[in-house]
Every structure is written in C-alpha cells, then in structure tokens.
Tab-separated table of C-alpha atoms in Angstrom:
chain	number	residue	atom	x	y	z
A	1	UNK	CA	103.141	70.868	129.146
A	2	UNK	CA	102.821	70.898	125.601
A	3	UNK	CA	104.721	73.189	123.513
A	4	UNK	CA	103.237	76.115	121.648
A	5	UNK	CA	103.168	75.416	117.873
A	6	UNK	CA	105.215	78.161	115.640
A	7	UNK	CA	102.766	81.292	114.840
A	8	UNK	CA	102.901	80.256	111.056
A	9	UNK	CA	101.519	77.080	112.082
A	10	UNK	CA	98.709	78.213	114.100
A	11	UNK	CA	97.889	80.772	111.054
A	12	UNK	CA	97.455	77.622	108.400
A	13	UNK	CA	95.441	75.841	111.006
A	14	UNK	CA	93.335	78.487	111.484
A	15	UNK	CA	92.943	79.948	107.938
A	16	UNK	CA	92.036	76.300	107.307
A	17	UNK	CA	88.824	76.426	109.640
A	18	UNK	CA	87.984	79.827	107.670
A	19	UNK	CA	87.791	77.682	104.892
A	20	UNK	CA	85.941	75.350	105.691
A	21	UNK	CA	83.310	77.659	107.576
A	22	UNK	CA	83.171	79.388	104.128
A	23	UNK	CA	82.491	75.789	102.583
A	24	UNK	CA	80.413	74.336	104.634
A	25	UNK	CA	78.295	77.501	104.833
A	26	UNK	CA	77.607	76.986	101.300
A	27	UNK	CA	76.839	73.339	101.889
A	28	UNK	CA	79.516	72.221	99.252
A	29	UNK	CA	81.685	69.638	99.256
A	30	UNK	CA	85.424	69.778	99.138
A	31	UNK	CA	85.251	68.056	95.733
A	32	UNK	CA	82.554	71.156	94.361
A	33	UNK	CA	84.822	73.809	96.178
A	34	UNK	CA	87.967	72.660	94.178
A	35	UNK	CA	86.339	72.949	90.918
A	36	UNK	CA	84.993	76.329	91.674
A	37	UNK	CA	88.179	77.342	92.550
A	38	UNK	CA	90.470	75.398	90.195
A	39	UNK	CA	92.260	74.009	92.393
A	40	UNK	CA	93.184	70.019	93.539
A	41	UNK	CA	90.871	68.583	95.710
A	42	UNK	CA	93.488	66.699	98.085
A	43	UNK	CA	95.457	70.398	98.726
A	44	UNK	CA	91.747	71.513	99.537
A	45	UNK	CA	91.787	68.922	102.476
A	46	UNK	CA	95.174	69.586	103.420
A	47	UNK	CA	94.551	73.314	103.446
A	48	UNK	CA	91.419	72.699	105.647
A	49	UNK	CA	93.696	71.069	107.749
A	50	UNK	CA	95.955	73.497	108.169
A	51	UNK	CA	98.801	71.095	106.396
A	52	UNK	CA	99.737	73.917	103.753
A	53	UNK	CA	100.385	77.409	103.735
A	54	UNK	CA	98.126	79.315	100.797
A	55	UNK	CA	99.875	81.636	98.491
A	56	UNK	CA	97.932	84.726	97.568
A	57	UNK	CA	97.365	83.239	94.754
A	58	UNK	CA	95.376	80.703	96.104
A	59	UNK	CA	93.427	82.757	99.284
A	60	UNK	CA	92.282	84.971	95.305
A	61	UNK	CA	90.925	81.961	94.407
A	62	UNK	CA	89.196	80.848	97.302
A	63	UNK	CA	87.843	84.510	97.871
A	64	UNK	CA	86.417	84.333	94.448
A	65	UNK	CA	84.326	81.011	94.869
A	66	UNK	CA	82.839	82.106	97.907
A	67	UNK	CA	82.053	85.978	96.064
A	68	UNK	CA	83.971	87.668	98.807
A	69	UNK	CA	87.008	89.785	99.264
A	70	UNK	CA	90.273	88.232	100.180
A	71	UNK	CA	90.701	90.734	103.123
A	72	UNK	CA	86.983	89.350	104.350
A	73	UNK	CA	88.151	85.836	104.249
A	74	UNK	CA	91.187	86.838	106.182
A	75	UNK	CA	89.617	88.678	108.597
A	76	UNK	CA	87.777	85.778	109.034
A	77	UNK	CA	90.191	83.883	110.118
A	78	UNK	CA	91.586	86.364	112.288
A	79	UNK	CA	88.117	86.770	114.005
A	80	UNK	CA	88.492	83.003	114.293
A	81	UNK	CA	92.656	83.012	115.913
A	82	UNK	CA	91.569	85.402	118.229
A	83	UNK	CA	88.825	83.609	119.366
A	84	UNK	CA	90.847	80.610	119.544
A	85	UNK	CA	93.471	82.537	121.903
A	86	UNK	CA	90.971	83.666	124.214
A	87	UNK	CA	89.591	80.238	124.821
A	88	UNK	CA	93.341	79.052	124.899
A	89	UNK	CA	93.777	81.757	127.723
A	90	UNK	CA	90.989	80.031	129.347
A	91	UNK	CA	91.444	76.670	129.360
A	92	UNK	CA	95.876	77.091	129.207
A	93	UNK	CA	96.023	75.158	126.740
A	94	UNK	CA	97.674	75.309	123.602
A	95	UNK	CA	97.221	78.021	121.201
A	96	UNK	CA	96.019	75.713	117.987
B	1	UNK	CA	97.058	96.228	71.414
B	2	UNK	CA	99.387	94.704	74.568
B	3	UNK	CA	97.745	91.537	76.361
B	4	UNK	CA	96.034	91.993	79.724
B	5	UNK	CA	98.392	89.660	81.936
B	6	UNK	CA	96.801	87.162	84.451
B	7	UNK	CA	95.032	88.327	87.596
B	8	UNK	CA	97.774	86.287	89.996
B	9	UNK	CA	99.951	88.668	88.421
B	10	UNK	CA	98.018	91.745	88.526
B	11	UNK	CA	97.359	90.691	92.429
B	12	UNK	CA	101.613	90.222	93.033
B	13	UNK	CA	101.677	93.493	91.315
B	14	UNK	CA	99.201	95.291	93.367
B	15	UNK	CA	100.375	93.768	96.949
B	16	UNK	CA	103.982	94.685	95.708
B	17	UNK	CA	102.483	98.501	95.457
B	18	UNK	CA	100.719	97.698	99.142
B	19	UNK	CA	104.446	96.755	100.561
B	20	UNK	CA	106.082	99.425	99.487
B	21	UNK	CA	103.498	101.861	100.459
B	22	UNK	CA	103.272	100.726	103.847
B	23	UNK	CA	107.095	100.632	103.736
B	24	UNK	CA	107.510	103.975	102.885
B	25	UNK	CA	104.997	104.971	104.785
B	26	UNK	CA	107.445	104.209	107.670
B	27	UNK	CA	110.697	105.782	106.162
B	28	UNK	CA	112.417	101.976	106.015
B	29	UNK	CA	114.672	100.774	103.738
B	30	UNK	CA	113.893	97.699	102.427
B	31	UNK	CA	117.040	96.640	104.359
B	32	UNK	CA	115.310	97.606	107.701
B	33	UNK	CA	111.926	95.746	106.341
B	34	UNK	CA	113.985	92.621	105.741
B	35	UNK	CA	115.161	92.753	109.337
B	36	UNK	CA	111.977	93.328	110.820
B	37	UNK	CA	109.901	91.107	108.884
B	38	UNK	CA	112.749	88.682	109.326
B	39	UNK	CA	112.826	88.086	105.352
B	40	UNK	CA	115.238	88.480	103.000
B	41	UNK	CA	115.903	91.807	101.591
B	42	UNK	CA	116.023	90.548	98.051
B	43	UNK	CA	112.984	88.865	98.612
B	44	UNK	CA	111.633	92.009	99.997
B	45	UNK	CA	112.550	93.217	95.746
B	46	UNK	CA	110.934	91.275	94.314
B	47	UNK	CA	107.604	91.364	96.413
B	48	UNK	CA	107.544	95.027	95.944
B	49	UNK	CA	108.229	94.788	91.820
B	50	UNK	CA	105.872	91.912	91.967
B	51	UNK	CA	107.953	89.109	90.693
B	52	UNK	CA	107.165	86.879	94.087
B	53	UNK	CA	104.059	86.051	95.646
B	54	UNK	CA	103.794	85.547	98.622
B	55	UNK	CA	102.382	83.463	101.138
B	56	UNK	CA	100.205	83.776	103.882
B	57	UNK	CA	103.403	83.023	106.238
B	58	UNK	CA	104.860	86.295	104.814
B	59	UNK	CA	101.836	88.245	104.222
B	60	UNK	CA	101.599	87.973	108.589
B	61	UNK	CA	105.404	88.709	108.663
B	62	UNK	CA	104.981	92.079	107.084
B	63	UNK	CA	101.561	92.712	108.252
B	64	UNK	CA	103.359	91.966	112.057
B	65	UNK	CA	106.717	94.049	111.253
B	66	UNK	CA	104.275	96.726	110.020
B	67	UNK	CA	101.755	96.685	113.435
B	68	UNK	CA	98.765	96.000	110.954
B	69	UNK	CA	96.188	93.126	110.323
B	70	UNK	CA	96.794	90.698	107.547
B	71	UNK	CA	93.572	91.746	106.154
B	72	UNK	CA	94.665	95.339	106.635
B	73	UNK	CA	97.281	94.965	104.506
B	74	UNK	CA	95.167	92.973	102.015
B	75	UNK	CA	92.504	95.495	102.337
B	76	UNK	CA	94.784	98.170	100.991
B	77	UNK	CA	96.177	95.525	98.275
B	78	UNK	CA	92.185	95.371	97.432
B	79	UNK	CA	91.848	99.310	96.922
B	80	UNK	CA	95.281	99.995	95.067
B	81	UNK	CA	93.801	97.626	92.589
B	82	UNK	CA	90.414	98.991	92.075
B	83	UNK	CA	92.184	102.682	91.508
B	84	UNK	CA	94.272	100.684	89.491
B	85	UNK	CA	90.994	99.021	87.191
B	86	UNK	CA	89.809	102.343	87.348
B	87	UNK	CA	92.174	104.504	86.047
B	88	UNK	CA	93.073	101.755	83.422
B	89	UNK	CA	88.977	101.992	82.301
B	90	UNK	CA	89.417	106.061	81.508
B	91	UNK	CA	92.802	104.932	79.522
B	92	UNK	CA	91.604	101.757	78.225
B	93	UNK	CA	95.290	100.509	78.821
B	94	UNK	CA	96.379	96.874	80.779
B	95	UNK	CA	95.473	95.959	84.020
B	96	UNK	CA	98.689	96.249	85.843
C-alpha cells in the first residue's frame, strides 16, 4: 500500500489544482497568468503542480489576477481537498 | 508626508494582527501557539509583528492548532485590513 503523502504536501498539490481551475476558467495561459500576476512563469507550472509551497505573498497575487479574495481562492481549494478525501475514502486510495 | 509601504507588507502586517487575535482569543502564550502549531515561538514573533510571511504550510499549521479553516483565518486577515484602509481614509495616515 502506498504511503500517505505529508498534509503539507497534499495542501500544495491541491492549492495547485485551485490554480489552475482559476486559470483555465479564464482561458489563459500559464505564460498570460504570470504576467498578470508578476510572477515567473516556470514557478507558475511548478505551483500548478503542487512542486512549491506559495507564500502569502504570492496566493495576494494570484487572488488579485483572478479579481477575487485570497480567502475565496483558498476556500477553493479546500472545497477541492475535501472533495479529493471523500473520493480517496472511496476508492482507498491515497489522499493526493 | 511618510511613504505608504508595499501591500506584501501591509498583508504580513495585517495576518500578524489575525494571529494574534485568534491567539488571544484563546488565552495562549505564544509559547503554547508554538507548541501547538508545531512552529517556533520566535517565529510565532515575528508573524504576529509582521516581519515574516508566511506560507501556506504555516498558514494550515495555525489555522489547524487554532480549529479554523485556512480561509477562515485569511478571511479575518481580509477584514482587519479593510478596518484598517478605512480608518486610515478618515485619518489620511499610511496603510499599515
């Protein structure tokens, strides 16, 4: 059986789907998201998959390209871990 | 007149104020916060005096030590600033 990946890793992984909900739902490209947000295009990808962990800083910046509140983006991605457990209760599988 | 400082430091600022609030909220030390977030209590400092941002990691530490959402906690980050653009509109002082 596979082991459960740390909490904090789950949390990137997940945050990183918000992300890119929030992207794609604005039909932009990772390239058009990092200049509204100024920031790199490569730690866009590797945030969208869940390969760093935002700072504050950076979930402000995100929240303020896609005109929504940080706490709405996080509760995004909340809506989106818990979703992810229940299916992962389901199937016993692993959590992300 | 003084210089409005940077948002990312207004935001450290205001989720400093959210920490402490919540922390006092419960009567902890920021010894007992440490322990429970499983953080470092100097670290714990210099969130609340906003001289550390942090990351998501530790925004779901405290937000878990504290028996809140992460976007709870951001969420009352989020209104601590508006009073705080608010009150600094009547007195036409800085931002944080």
């Amino acid at each position: 059986m596979a082991t459960r990946p740390p909490i904090t890793h789950c949390l990137s992984k997940h945050f990183g789907n918000a992300v890119r909900q929030f992207r794609e739902g604005k039909g932009w490209s990772q390239e058009l998201l990092a200049e509204q947000a100024d920031l790199n295009r490569s730690y866009i990808g590797e945030l969208e998959r869940g390969q760093a962990i935002a700072s504050l800083m950076t979930l402000e910046k995100l929240a303020t390209a896609f005109g929504v509140s940080m706490s709405h983006l996080l509760s995004h991605t909340e809506r989106i871990a818990m979703s992810n457990n229940a299916n992962t209760f389901e199937l016993t599988s692993i959590a992300c």
